[in-house]
Tab-separated table of C-alpha atoms in Angstrom:
chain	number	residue	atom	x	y	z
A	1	UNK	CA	-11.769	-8.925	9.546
A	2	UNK	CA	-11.521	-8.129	5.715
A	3	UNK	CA	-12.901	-5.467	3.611
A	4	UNK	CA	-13.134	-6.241	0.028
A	5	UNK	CA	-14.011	-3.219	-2.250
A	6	UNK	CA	-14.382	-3.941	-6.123
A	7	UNK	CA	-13.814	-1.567	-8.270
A	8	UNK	CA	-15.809	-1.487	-12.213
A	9	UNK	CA	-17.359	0.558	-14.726
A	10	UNK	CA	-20.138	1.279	-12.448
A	11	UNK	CA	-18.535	2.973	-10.207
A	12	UNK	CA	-17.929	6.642	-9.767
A	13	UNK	CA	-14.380	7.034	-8.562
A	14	UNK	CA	-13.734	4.535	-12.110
A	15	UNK	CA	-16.077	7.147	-14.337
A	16	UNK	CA	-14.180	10.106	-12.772
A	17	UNK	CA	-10.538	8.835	-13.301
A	18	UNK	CA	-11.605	7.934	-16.814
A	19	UNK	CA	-13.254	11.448	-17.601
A	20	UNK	CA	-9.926	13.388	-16.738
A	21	UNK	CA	-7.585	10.551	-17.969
A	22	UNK	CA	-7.745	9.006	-21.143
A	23	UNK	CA	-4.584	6.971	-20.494
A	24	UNK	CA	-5.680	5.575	-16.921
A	25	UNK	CA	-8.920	4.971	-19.220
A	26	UNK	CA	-7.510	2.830	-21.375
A	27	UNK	CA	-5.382	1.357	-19.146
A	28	UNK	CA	-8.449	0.822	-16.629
A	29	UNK	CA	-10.971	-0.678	-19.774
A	30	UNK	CA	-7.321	-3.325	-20.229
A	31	UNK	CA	-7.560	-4.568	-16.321
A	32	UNK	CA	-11.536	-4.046	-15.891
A	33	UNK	CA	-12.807	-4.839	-12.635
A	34	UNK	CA	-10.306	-5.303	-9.686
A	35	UNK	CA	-10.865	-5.749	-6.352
A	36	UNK	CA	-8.576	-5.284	-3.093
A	37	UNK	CA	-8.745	-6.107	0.298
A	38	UNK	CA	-8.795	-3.649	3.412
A	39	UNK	CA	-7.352	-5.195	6.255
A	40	UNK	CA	-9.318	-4.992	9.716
A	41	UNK	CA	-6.578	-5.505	12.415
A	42	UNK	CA	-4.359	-2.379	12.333
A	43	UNK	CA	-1.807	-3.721	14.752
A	44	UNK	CA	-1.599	-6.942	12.552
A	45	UNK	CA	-1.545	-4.687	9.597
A	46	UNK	CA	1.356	-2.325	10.445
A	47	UNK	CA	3.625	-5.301	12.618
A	48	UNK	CA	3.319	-7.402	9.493
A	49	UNK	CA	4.295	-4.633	6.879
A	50	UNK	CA	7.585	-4.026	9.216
A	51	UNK	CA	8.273	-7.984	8.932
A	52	UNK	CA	7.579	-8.068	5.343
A	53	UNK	CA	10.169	-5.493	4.574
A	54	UNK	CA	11.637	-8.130	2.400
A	55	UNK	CA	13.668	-8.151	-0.958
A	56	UNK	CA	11.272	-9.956	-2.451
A	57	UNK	CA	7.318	-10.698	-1.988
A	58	UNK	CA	7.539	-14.660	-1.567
A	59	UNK	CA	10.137	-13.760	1.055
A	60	UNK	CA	7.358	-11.422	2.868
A	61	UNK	CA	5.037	-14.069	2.581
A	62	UNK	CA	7.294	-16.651	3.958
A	63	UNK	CA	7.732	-14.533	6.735
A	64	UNK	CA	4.626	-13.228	7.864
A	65	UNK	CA	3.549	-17.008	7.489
A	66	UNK	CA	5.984	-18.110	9.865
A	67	UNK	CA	5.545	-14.949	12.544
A	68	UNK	CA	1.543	-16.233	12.442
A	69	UNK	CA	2.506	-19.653	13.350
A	70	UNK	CA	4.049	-19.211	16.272
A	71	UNK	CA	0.957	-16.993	17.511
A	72	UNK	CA	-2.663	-17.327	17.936
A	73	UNK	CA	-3.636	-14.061	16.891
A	74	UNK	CA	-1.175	-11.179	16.027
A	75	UNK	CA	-1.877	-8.627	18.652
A	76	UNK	CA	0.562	-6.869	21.002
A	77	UNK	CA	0.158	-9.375	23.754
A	78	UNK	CA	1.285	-11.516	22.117
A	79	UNK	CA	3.850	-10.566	19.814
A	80	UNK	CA	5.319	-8.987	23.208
A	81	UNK	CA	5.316	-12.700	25.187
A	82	UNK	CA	7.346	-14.046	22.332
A	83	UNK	CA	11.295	-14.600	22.597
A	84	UNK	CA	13.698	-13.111	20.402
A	85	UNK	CA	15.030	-16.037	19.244
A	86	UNK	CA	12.077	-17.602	18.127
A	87	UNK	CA	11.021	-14.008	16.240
A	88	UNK	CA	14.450	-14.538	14.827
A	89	UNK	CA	14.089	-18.471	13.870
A	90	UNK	CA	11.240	-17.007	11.425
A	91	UNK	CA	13.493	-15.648	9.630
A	92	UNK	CA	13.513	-11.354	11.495
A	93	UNK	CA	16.567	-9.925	11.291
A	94	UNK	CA	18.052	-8.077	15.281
A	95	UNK	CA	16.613	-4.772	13.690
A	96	UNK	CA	13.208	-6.267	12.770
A	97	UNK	CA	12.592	-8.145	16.120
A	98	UNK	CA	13.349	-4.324	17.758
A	99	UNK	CA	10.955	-2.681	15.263
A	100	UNK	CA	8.544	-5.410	15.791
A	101	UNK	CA	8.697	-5.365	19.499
A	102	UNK	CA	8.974	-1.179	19.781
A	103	UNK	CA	5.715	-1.313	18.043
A	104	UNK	CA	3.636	-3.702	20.791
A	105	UNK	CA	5.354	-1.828	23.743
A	106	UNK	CA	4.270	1.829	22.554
A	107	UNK	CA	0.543	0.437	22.502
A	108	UNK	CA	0.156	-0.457	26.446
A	109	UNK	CA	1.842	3.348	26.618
A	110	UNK	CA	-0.423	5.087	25.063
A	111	UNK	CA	2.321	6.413	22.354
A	112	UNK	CA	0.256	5.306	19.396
A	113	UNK	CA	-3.372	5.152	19.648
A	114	UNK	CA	-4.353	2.878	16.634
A	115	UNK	CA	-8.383	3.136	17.537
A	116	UNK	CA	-7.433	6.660	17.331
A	117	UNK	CA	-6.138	6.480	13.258
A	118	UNK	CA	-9.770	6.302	11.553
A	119	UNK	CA	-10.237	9.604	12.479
A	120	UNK	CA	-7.281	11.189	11.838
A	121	UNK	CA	-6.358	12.971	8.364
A	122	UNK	CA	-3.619	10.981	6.041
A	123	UNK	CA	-0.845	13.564	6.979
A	124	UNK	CA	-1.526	12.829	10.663
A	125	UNK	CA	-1.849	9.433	10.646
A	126	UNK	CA	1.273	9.214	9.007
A	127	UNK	CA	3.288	11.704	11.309
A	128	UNK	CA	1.762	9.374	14.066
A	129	UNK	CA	2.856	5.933	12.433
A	130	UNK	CA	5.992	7.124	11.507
A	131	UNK	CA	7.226	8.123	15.138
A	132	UNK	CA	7.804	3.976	15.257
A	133	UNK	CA	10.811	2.477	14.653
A	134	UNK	CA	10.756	0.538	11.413
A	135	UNK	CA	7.543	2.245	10.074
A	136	UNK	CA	8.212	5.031	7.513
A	137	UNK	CA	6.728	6.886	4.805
A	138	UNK	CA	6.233	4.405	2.148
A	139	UNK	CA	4.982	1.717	5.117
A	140	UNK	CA	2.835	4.628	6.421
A	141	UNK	CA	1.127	5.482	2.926
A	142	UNK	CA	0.679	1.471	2.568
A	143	UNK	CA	-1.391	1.757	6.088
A	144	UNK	CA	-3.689	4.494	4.651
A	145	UNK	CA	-4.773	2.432	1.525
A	146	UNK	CA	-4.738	-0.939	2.717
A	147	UNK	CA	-6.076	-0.816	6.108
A	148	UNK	CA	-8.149	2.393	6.470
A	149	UNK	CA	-9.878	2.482	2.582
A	150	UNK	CA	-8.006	5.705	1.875
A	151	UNK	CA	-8.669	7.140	-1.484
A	152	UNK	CA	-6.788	10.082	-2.001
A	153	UNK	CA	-3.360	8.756	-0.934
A	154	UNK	CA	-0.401	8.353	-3.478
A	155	UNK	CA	3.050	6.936	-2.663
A	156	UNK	CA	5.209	9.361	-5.240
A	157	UNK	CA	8.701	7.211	-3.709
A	158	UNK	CA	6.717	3.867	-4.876
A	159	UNK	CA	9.150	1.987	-7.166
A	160	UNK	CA	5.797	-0.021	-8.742
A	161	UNK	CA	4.153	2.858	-9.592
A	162	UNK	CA	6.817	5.005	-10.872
A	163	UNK	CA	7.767	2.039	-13.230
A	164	UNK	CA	3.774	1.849	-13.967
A	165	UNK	CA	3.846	5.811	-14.577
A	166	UNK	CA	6.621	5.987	-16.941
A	167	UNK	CA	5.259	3.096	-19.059
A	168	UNK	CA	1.860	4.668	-18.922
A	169	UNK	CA	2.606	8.371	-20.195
A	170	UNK	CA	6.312	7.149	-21.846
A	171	UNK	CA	5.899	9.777	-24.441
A	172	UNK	CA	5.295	12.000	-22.135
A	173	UNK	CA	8.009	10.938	-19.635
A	174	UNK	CA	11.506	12.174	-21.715
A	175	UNK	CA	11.407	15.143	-19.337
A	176	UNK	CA	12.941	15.135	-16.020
A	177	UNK	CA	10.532	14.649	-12.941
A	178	UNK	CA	8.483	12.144	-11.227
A	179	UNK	CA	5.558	10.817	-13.352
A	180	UNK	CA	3.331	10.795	-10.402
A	181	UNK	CA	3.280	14.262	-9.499
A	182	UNK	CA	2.739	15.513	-13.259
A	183	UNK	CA	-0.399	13.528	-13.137
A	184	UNK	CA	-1.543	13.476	-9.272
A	185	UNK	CA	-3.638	16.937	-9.663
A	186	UNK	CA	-5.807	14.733	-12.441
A	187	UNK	CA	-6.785	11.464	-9.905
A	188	UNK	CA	-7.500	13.403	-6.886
A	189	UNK	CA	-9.625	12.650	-5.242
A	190	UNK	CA	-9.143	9.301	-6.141
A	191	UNK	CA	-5.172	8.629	-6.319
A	192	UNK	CA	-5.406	5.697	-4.681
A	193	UNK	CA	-7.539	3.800	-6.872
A	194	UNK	CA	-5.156	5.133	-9.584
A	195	UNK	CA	-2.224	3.508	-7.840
A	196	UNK	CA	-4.245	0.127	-8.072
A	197	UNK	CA	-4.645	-0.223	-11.398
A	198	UNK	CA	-1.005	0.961	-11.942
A	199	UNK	CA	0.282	-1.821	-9.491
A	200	UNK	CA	-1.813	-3.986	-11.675
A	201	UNK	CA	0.068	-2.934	-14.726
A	202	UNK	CA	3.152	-4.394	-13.058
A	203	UNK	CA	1.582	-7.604	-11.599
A	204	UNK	CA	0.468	-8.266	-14.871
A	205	UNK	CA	3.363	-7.995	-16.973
A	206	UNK	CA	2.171	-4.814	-18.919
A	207	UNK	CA	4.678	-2.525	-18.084
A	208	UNK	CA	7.524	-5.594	-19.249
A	209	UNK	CA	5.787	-6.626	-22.375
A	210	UNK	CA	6.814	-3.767	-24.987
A	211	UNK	CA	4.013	-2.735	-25.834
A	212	UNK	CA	1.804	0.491	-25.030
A	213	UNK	CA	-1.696	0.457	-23.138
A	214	UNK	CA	-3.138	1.345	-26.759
A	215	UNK	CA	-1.487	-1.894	-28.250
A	216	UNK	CA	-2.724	-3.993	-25.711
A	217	UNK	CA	-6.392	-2.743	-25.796
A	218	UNK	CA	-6.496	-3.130	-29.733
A	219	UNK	CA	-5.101	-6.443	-29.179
């Protein structure tokens, strides 16, 4: 099952970013409402963020498309029934189809308790996730936001948002460091619904189009 949570004006993690940033606030009154999705399977969740460990999203999506087809539900059962060789017809490279399958065998073992995650803080969850093969940091810090509403999680190795960051604060940005972290202490407790609208920057074509957040608000 999916979560949807929308984020707008009326909301209080929105009024509190744009208090203590005025250039998330602009950038946040450019996007306006958004909305994402919290996935409800967790196993689903984390074996499909190993297979879509892609070089490119429409590759992901072909992917995880193809890995659903040749199941009726993606659960441990039975991604663990399937053969190699059809996990590897869809397109799973050898180390993807071990990551993949290391995954539904620690579950029947007890290794990783996934009912166990909700209550667990962020830096457990991730020292628990990350004890699979093919699951790391970044895939971790994905888990937290996407599948367990997270709010207060930010992904400083991100690619997206460090590209989102820099464009964001550019004139602040000349200096060495990580954009992120020179801003992090003002979204918390709410980094993650920074990170959003910063994705959204990308997806949108912001970050490519030349232009500031103040040049594209004034239109």
């Amino acid at each position: 099952m999916i979560r949807s949570i929308t984020l707008n004006s009326d909301d209080e993690r929105i009024n509190y970013l744009c208090r203590n940033d005025a250039k998330l606030a602009a950038l946040i009154s450019l996007i306006g409402e958004l909305t994402f999705h919290v996935r409800g399977s967790h196993f689903e969740s984390l074996a499909l963020s190993i297979v879509g460990q892609q070089p490119s999203v429409k590759a992901a999506a072909t992917i995880n498309n193809r890995v659903r087809s040749l199941v009726s539900s993606v659960t441990p059962e039975e991604i663990d029934r399937l053969d190699p060789e059809a996990l590897r017809s869809a397109g799973l490279s050898a180390a993807k189809i071990n990551y993949i399958k290391d995954l539904s065998t620690k579950l029947p073992r007890q290794e990783i308790d996934l009912a166990l995650l909700p209550q667990l803080e962020d830096r457990e969850v991730v020292e628990m996730l990350t004890k699979v093969k093919g699951i790391g940091q970044w895939t971790a810090e994905m888990f937290l936001i996407f599948s367990l509403g997270r709010m207060n999680v930010l992904s400083l190795g991100d690619a997206g948002l460090v590209r989102g960051a820099r464009w964001l604060y550019w004139a602040e940005n000349k200096k060495d460091g990580n954009p992120l972290a020179q801003h992090a202490q003002k979204w918390s407790p709410y980094c993650s619904v920074a990170s959003l609208y910063l994705w959204e920057a990308v997806n949108r074509g912001y970050v490519d189009s030349g232009k500031t957040v103040e040049e594209l608000v004034s239109g």
